[in-house]
mmCIF file of C-alpha atoms in Angstrom:
data_model
loop_
_atom_site.group_PDB
_atom_site.id
_atom_site.type_symbol
_atom_site.label_atom_id
_atom_site.label_comp_id
_atom_site.label_asym_id
_atom_site.label_seq_id
_atom_site.Cartn_x
_atom_site.Cartn_y
_atom_site.Cartn_z
ATOM 1 C CA MET R 1 -6.783 11.590 -7.446
ATOM 2 C CA THR R 2 -4.394 11.365 -10.348
ATOM 3 C CA THR R 3 -1.345 10.244 -8.359
ATOM 4 C CA TYR R 4 -2.711 6.737 -7.807
ATOM 5 C CA GLY R 5 -4.158 6.634 -11.330
ATOM 6 C CA ASP R 6 -0.731 7.545 -12.710
ATOM 7 C CA PHE R 7 0.830 4.808 -10.566
ATOM 8 C CA LEU R 8 -1.561 2.242 -12.023
ATOM 9 C CA ASP R 9 -0.895 3.466 -15.573
ATOM 10 C CA MET R 10 2.855 3.114 -15.051
ATOM 11 C CA TRP R 11 3.131 -0.013 -12.974
ATOM 12 C CA CYS R 12 -0.114 -2.024 -13.110
ATOM 13 C CA ARG R 13 0.122 -5.461 -14.702
ATOM 14 C CA ASP R 14 -1.639 -5.479 -18.074
ATOM 15 C CA HIS R 15 -3.432 -8.727 -17.266
ATOM 16 C CA CYS R 16 -4.495 -7.578 -13.788
ATOM 17 C CA LYS R 17 -7.017 -4.793 -14.142
ATOM 18 C CA PRO R 18 -7.731 -2.780 -10.981
ATOM 19 C CA ARG R 19 -10.793 -3.843 -9.007
ATOM 20 C CA LYS R 20 -12.766 -1.014 -7.377
ATOM 21 C CA THR R 21 -14.338 -1.312 -3.950
ATOM 22 C CA SER R 22 -17.599 0.480 -3.238
ATOM 23 C CA THR R 23 -17.834 3.208 -0.618
ATOM 24 C CA ASN R 24 -20.351 1.095 1.307
ATOM 25 C CA ALA R 25 -17.960 -1.876 1.322
ATOM 26 C CA ILE R 26 -15.126 0.362 2.575
ATOM 27 C CA LYS R 27 -17.356 1.629 5.405
ATOM 28 C CA LYS R 28 -18.269 -1.944 6.352
ATOM 29 C CA ILE R 29 -14.601 -2.993 6.376
ATOM 30 C CA GLU R 30 -13.692 0.041 8.480
ATOM 31 C CA ALA R 31 -16.381 -0.879 11.026
ATOM 32 C CA GLU R 32 -15.119 -4.477 11.195
ATOM 33 C CA LEU R 33 -11.500 -3.366 11.573
ATOM 34 C CA LYS R 34 -12.343 -0.501 13.945
ATOM 35 C CA PHE R 35 -10.093 1.634 11.761
ATOM 36 C CA VAL R 36 -10.883 4.489 9.385
ATOM 37 C CA PHE R 37 -8.766 4.365 6.239
ATOM 38 C CA PRO R 38 -7.029 7.597 5.271
ATOM 39 C CA PRO R 39 -8.991 9.631 2.691
ATOM 40 C CA ARG R 40 -6.451 9.284 -0.160
ATOM 41 C CA TYR R 41 -6.356 5.512 0.216
ATOM 42 C CA ARG R 42 -10.162 5.323 0.397
ATOM 43 C CA GLU R 43 -10.419 7.502 -2.719
ATOM 44 C CA ALA R 44 -7.868 5.349 -4.564
ATOM 45 C CA MET R 45 -9.761 2.131 -3.812
ATOM 46 C CA THR R 46 -13.205 3.516 -4.698
ATOM 47 C CA SER R 47 -12.108 5.447 -7.803
ATOM 48 C CA TYR R 48 -9.520 3.041 -9.250
ATOM 49 C CA GLY R 49 -9.210 -0.111 -7.158
ATOM 50 C CA SER R 50 -6.551 -2.539 -6.038
ATOM 51 C CA SER R 51 -4.208 -4.273 -8.436
ATOM 52 C CA GLY R 52 -1.163 -6.398 -8.970
ATOM 53 C CA VAL R 53 1.985 -4.497 -9.892
ATOM 54 C CA SER R 54 4.282 -5.329 -12.798
ATOM 55 C CA ILE R 55 7.720 -6.825 -12.193
ATOM 56 C CA ALA R 56 8.967 -3.803 -14.168
ATOM 57 C CA LEU R 57 8.757 -1.762 -10.956
ATOM 58 C CA LEU R 58 11.117 -4.096 -9.102
ATOM 59 C CA SER R 59 13.408 -4.213 -12.151
ATOM 60 C CA ALA R 60 13.583 -0.405 -12.292
ATOM 61 C CA ILE R 61 14.358 -0.185 -8.570
ATOM 62 C CA VAL R 62 17.153 -2.756 -8.909
ATOM 63 C CA ASP R 63 18.540 -1.392 -12.203
ATOM 64 C CA LEU R 64 18.714 2.139 -10.823
ATOM 65 C CA ASN R 65 20.029 0.919 -7.452
ATOM 66 C CA LEU R 66 17.347 2.907 -5.645
ATOM 67 C CA ASN R 67 16.855 2.880 -1.907
ATOM 68 C CA LEU R 68 13.177 2.039 -2.347
ATOM 69 C CA ARG R 69 11.140 -1.015 -1.464
ATOM 70 C CA ASP R 70 9.051 -2.494 -4.239
ATOM 71 C CA VAL R 71 5.340 -3.166 -4.097
ATOM 72 C CA SER R 72 3.976 -6.200 -5.905
ATOM 73 C CA GLU R 73 0.334 -6.193 -4.836
ATOM 74 C CA ILE R 74 -2.173 -3.670 -3.541
ATOM 75 C CA THR R 75 -4.504 -5.851 -1.470
ATOM 76 C CA ARG R 76 -8.228 -5.723 -2.140
ATOM 77 C CA PRO R 77 -9.844 -3.986 0.834
ATOM 78 C CA LEU R 78 -12.277 -6.903 1.088
ATOM 79 C CA GLU R 79 -9.309 -9.222 1.764
ATOM 80 C CA ILE R 80 -7.512 -7.074 4.339
ATOM 81 C CA GLN R 81 -9.220 -8.485 7.419
ATOM 82 C CA SER R 82 -8.464 -12.127 6.617
ATOM 83 C CA GLU R 83 -4.888 -11.274 5.604
ATOM 84 C CA MET R 84 -4.464 -9.256 8.766
ATOM 85 C CA LYS R 85 -5.616 -12.119 11.004
ATOM 86 C CA GLY R 86 -3.240 -14.546 9.305
ATOM 87 C CA TRP R 87 -0.281 -12.207 9.728
ATOM 88 C CA GLN R 88 -1.201 -11.425 13.326
ATOM 89 C CA ASN R 89 -1.121 -15.167 14.032
ATOM 90 C CA ALA R 90 2.367 -15.180 12.489
ATOM 91 C CA GLY R 91 3.625 -12.337 14.692
ATOM 92 C CA MET R 92 2.567 -9.070 13.029
ATOM 93 C CA PRO R 93 1.696 -6.453 15.665
ATOM 94 C CA GLN R 94 -2.051 -6.136 16.327
ATOM 95 C CA HIS R 95 -2.123 -2.400 15.567
ATOM 96 C CA LEU R 96 -1.058 -2.807 11.917
ATOM 97 C CA VAL R 97 -3.555 -2.861 9.055
ATOM 98 C CA PRO R 98 -1.843 -4.269 5.929
ATOM 99 C CA PHE R 99 -2.895 -2.907 2.538
ATOM 100 C CA ALA R 100 -0.067 -3.970 0.190
ATOM 101 C CA SER R 101 2.894 -6.345 -0.053
ATOM 102 C CA ASP R 102 6.335 -6.434 -1.621
ATOM 103 C CA CYS R 103 7.848 -9.228 -3.706
ATOM 104 C CA SER R 104 9.026 -11.028 -0.546
ATOM 105 C CA GLY R 105 5.646 -10.963 1.165
ATOM 106 C CA ASN R 106 6.513 -8.146 3.561
ATOM 107 C CA LEU R 107 3.676 -5.733 4.227
ATOM 108 C CA PHE R 108 2.909 -2.054 3.845
ATOM 109 C CA CYS R 109 0.528 -1.059 6.590
ATOM 110 C CA PHE R 110 -1.374 1.692 8.311
ATOM 111 C CA SER R 111 -1.203 1.750 12.102
ATOM 112 C CA ARG R 112 -4.207 2.085 14.351
ATOM 113 C CA ASN R 113 -1.839 3.820 16.799
ATOM 114 C CA ASP R 114 -1.160 6.786 14.482
ATOM 115 C CA LYS R 115 -3.150 9.957 14.960
ATOM 116 C CA PRO R 116 -4.469 11.312 11.641
ATOM 117 C CA ASP R 117 -3.244 14.715 10.506
ATOM 118 C CA LEU R 118 -5.707 17.541 9.794
ATOM 119 C CA ALA R 119 -6.534 15.985 6.404
ATOM 120 C CA GLY R 120 -7.142 12.575 8.000
ATOM 121 C CA GLU R 121 -3.960 11.055 6.571
ATOM 122 C CA VAL R 122 -1.677 8.676 8.473
ATOM 123 C CA PRO R 123 1.813 7.335 7.740
ATOM 124 C CA VAL R 124 2.601 4.134 5.867
ATOM 125 C CA HIS R 125 4.663 1.574 7.770
ATOM 126 C CA PHE R 126 6.656 -1.412 6.506
ATOM 127 C CA PHE R 127 6.417 -4.723 8.358
ATOM 128 C CA ASP R 128 9.359 -7.042 7.674
ATOM 129 C CA HIS R 129 8.050 -10.512 8.485
ATOM 130 C CA ASP R 130 11.528 -12.081 8.564
ATOM 131 C CA PHE R 131 12.757 -9.842 11.371
ATOM 132 C CA ASP R 132 9.399 -8.835 12.933
ATOM 133 C CA GLU R 133 10.414 -5.194 12.490
ATOM 134 C CA VAL R 134 8.207 -2.214 11.725
ATOM 135 C CA GLU R 135 9.667 0.885 10.061
ATOM 136 C CA LEU R 136 8.173 4.162 8.912
ATOM 137 C CA GLU R 137 7.922 4.024 5.115
ATOM 138 C CA ALA R 138 6.220 7.302 4.123
ATOM 139 C CA ASP R 139 4.333 10.178 5.707
ATOM 140 C CA SER R 140 1.133 9.250 3.854
ATOM 141 C CA PHE R 141 -0.355 6.921 1.271
ATOM 142 C CA GLU R 142 0.001 9.577 -1.419
ATOM 143 C CA ASP R 143 3.655 10.226 -0.537
ATOM 144 C CA TRP R 144 4.274 6.474 -0.700
ATOM 145 C CA ILE R 145 2.737 6.286 -4.188
ATOM 146 C CA LYS R 146 4.657 9.373 -5.340
ATOM 147 C CA GLY R 147 7.912 7.580 -4.526
ATOM 148 C CA PHE R 148 7.142 5.039 -7.262
ATOM 149 C CA LEU R 149 6.206 7.756 -9.755
ATOM 150 C CA GLU R 150 9.523 9.536 -9.180
ATOM 151 C CA ILE R 151 11.403 6.572 -10.646
ATOM 152 C CA PHE R 152 10.712 8.010 -14.096
ATOM 153 C CA ASN R 153 12.585 11.161 -13.068
ATOM 154 C CA GLN R 154 15.723 9.128 -12.430
ATOM 155 C CA GLU R 155 18.574 9.567 -14.870
ATOM 156 C CA ASN R 156 18.983 6.843 -17.531
ATOM 157 C CA PHE R 157 15.561 5.307 -17.074
#
């Protein structure tokens, strides 16, 4: 999977190296969550890992006046369950499984209610904790990541 690797090369914080999660750990987390992660996400976490994202991504989005939400942290899969419980206690719908956050603490999530496509992929949703709103963000994890890679195709960047 080069899309996620390219994302990390472009936007990963230099001081925050990605931390891989083993396939066995992913399977254990999936069993605990009663949710199977989409294949591209699972591959990204086992091949590359989770990471913090440089403020340069947010700066590029703002400077180019893009209609794109930033991501500041890809959550370690091992931390998803505890983060999920905390957010559920604060009002996040029970069906959401958060895997990343933006600079304001809002969450990018998979939904246990979504039916996987033929490749096993599911959409990415955005949970706005200020308004308790959930919106469709991208058709898949890979499409979501590609949106951040396309910033370099923008004029004047």
